[in-house]
Coordinates of C-alpha atoms and ligand atoms in Angstrom, one line a residue:
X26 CA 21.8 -41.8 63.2
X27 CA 20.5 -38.7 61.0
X28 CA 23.6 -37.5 58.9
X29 CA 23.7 -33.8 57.7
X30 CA 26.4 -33.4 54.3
X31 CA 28.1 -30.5 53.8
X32 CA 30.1 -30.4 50.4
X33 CA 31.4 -28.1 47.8
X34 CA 31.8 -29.9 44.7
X35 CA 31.0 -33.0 42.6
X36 CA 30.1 -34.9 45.8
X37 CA 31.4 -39.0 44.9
X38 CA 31.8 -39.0 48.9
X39 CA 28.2 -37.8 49.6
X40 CA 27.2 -40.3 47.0
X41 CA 29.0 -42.9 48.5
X42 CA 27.3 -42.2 52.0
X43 CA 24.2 -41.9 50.7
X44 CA 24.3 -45.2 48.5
X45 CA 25.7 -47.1 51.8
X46 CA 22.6 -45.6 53.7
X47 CA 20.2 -46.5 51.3
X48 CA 21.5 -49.9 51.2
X49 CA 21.1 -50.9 54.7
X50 CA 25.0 -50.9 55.1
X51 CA 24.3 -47.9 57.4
X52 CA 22.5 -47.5 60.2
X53 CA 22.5 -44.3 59.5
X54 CA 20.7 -42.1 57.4
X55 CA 21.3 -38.8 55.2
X56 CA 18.7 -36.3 55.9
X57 CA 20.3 -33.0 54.9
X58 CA 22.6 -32.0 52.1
X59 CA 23.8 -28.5 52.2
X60 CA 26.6 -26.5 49.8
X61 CA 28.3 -23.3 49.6
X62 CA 28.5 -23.4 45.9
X63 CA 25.1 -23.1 43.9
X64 CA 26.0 -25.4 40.8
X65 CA 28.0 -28.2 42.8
X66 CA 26.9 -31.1 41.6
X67 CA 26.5 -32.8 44.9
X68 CA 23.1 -30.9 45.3
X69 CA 21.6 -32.7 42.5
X70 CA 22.7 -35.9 43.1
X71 CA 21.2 -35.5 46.8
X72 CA 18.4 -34.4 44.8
X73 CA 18.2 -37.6 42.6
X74 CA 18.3 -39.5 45.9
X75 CA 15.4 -37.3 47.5
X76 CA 17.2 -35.9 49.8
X77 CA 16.6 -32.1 50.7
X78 CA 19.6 -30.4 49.5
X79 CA 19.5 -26.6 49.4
X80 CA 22.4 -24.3 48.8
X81 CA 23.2 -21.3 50.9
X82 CA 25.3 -18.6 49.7
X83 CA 28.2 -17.5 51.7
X84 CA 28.0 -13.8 50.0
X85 CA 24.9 -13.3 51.9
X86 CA 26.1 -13.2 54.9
X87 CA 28.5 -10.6 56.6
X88 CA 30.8 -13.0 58.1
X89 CA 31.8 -16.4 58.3
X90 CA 30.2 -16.9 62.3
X91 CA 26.7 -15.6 60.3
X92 CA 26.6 -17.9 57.7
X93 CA 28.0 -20.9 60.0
X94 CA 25.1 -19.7 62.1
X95 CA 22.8 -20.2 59.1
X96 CA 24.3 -23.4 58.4
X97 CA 23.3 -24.2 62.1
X98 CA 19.5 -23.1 61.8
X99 CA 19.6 -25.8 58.9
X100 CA 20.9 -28.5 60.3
X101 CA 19.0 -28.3 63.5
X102 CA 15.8 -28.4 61.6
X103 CA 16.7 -31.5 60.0
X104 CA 17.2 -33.1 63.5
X105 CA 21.0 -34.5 62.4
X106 CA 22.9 -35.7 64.9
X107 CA 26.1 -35.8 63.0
X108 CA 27.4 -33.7 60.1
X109 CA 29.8 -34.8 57.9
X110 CA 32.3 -32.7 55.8
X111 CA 32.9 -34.4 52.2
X112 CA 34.7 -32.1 50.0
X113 CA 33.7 -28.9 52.2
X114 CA 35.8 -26.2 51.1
X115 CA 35.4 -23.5 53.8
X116 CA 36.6 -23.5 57.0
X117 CA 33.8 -23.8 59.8
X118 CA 33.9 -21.5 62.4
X119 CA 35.2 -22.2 66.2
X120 CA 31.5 -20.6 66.8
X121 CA 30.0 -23.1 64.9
X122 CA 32.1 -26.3 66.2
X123 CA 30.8 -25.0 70.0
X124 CA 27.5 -24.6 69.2
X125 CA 27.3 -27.7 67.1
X126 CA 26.2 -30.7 69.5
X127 CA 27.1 -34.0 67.7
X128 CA 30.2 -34.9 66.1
X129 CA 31.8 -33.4 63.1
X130 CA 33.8 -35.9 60.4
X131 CA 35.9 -34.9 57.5
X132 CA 37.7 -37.0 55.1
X133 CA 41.0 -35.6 53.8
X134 CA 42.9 -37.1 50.7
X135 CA 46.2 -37.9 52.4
X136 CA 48.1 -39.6 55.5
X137 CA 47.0 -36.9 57.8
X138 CA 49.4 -35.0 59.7
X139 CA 51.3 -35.1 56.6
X140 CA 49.6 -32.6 53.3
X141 CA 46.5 -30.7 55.3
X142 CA 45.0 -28.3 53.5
X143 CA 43.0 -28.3 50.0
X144 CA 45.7 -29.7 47.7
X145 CA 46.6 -33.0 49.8
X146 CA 47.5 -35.2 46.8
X147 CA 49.4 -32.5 45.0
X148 CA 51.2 -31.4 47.7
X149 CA 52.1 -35.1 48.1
X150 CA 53.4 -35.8 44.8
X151 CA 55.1 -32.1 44.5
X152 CA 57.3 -33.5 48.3
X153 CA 58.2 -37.1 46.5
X154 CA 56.1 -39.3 48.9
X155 CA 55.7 -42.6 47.7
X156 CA 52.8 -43.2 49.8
X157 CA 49.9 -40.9 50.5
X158 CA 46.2 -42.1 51.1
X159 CA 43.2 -41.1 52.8
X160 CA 42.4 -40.1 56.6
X161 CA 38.6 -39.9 58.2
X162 CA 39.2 -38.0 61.2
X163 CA 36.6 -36.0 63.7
X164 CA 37.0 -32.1 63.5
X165 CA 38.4 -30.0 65.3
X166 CA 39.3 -26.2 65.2
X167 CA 42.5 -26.9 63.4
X168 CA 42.1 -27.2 60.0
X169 CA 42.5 -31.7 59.6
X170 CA 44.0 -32.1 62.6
X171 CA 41.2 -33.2 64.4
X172 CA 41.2 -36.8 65.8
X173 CA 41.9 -39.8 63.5
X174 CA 39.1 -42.5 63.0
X175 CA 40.7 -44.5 60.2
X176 CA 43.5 -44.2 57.6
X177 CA 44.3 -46.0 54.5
X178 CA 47.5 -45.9 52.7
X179 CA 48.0 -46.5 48.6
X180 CA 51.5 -46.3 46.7
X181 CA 52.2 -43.4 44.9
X182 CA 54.4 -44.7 41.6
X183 CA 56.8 -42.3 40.1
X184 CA 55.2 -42.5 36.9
X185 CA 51.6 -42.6 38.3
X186 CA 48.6 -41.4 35.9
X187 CA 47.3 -38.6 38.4
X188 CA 43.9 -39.2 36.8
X189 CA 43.9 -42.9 37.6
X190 CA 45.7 -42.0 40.9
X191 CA 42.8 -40.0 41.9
X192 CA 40.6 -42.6 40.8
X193 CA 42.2 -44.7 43.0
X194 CA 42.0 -42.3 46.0
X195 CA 38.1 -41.8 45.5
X196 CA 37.5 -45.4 45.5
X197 CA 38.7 -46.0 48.7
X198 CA 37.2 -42.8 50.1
X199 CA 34.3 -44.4 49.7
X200 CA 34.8 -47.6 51.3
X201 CA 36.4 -45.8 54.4
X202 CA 34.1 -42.8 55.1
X203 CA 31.2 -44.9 55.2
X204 CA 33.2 -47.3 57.4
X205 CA 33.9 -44.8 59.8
X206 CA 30.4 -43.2 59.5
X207 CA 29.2 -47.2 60.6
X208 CA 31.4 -47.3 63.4
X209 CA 30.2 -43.7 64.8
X210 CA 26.4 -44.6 64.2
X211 CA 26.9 -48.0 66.2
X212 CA 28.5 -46.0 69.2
X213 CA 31.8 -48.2 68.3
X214 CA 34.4 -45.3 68.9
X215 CA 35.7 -44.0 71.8
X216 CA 37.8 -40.8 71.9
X217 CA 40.0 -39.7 74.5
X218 CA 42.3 -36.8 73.8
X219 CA 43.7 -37.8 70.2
X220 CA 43.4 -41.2 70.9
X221 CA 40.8 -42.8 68.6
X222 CA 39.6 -46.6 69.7
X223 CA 38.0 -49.0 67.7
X224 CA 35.4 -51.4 69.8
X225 CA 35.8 -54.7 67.9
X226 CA 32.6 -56.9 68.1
X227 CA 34.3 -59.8 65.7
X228 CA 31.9 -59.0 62.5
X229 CA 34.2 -60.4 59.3
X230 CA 36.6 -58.7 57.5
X231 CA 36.7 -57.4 54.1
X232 CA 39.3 -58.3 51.5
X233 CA 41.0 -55.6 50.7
X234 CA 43.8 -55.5 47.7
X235 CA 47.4 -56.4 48.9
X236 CA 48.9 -52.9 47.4
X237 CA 46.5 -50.9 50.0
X238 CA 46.9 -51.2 53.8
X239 CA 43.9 -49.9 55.5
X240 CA 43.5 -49.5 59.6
X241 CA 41.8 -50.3 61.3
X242 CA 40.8 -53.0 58.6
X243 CA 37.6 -52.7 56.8
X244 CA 35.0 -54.9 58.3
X245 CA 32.5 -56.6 55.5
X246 CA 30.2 -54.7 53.8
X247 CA 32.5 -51.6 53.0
Ligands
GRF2 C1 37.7 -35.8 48.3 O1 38.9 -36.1 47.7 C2 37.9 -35.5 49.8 O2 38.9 -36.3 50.4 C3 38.3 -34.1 49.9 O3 37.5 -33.5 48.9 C4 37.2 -34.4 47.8 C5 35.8 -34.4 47.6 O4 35.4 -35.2 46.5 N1 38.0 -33.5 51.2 P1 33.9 -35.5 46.2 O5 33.2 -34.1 46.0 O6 33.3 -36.2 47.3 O7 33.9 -36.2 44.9

C-alpha cells in the first residue's frame, strides 16, 4: 500500500512510519511527504529517508477547498492509496475527504471522544483525568471523531513530568500508528458505521508494559 504523509511539525510519527516501512514491518510504503509549514522538520527527515517531500503553502491559495485541491493533484501523482495525517494541523476540507478515494488515518494524543482538538494532553491534564492516551482513528468530516481503529491508554500521575509524559505518549504513537497502518495495508479492518473490526489471523502478540493497556493488543513486530 503507497502511503502519502501529511504533517505540520517535527514529524516522530512520520518517522516512525517511515522506519517501520523501511523495515519490512510494513507492507506498506511511504511515497509522499507533504507539509503546510516550510521549516517543519518532518520535510527533512522524509528527505534523509529519500522520500519526496515538498511543502506547499497555504497562503497561496484563496481558500482552504484550493489548497486541499492542490494537496489532491499531489497526492494523486504519487499514486497513494492511503494518506495519513501525523501532526497535520489544518483541517481538510469536506471537498477534499469526497474527492479523496482511499482511506484517511489520524492519530490524536488522547482517549478519543474525550480532548479532540490540538491540545489533547493539555486539555487532559487541565480536566484531572488520570488517564489519557492515544487513539488512531479513520477521518471523517468531524474534526477526530472519525472511526476508531486502535486506542491505547497510559496513567496520567498527579505529579507527572509533562516532558517525560509526552515522551511517553510519542513512544507509543509509534508503535500504534504503524500498527494500525499494518492492519489497513493487509485489508484486516472492516468498518461498518462506527464500528471498527479487527480480523485476527493468530500472528503473536507483543509484550506490552503492565502500566499501558492497548486494544486491540499489539501484535509482534510493533
Ligand atoms: C502527535 O502527538 C500526534 O498525536 C498529534 O500531533 C503530534 C505530532 O507529533 N496529532 P510528531 O510531529 O509526529 O512528532
Amino acid at each position: 500500500m503507497k502511503v502519502a504523509i501529511l504533517a505540520s511539525g517535527s514529524g516522530s510519527n512520520a518517522q516512525a512510519i517511515i522506519e517501520c516501512s523501511k523495515n519490512g514491518a510494513l507492507h506498506a510504503k511511504v511515497v509522499l511527504v507533504l507539509s503546510n509549514k516550510k521549516d517543519a522538520p518532518v520535510l527533512q527527515k522524509a528527505a534523509n529517508a529519500n522520500i519526496p517531500a515538498k511543502f506547499l503553502d497555504p497562503k497561496l491559495y484563496a481558500s482552504r477547498e484550493e489548497y486541499d485541491r492542490a494537496l489532491l493533484s499531489e497526492i494523486a501523482g504519487s499514486s497513494a492509496e492511503c494518506v495519513c495525517l501525523a501532526g497535520y494541523m489544518l483541517l481538510l476540507s469536506k471537498q477534499f475527504l469526497e474527492n479523496y478515494a482511499g482511506p484517511v488515518l489520524n492519530i490524536h494524543p488522547s482517549i478519543l471522544p474525550a480532548f479532540p482538538g490540538a491540545h489533547g494532553i493539555d486539555d487532559a491534564r487541565s480536566h484531572g483525568v488520570k488517564i489519557t492516551g492515544v487513539t488512531v482513528h479513520f477521518v471523517n468530516e468531524d474534526m477526530d471523531m472519525g472511526p476508531i481503529i486502535i486506542q491505547a491508554a497510559l496513567p496520567l500521575p498527579d505529579d507527572a513530568d509533562m516532558d517525560a509524559y509526552m515522551k511517553g505518549i510519542h513512544a507509543i504513537e509509534h508503535r500504534i500508528y504503524p500498527q494500525a497502518i499494518e492492519w489497513l495495508s493487509c485489508n484486516r479492518l472492516r468498518v461498518k458505521g462506527r464500528q471498527v473490526t479487527l480480523i485476527a489471523t493468530g500472528v503473536p502478540l507483543a509484550e506490552i508494559p503492565k502500566n499501558l493497556l492497548i486494544w486491540p493488543p499489539l501484535e509482534k513486530g510493533f
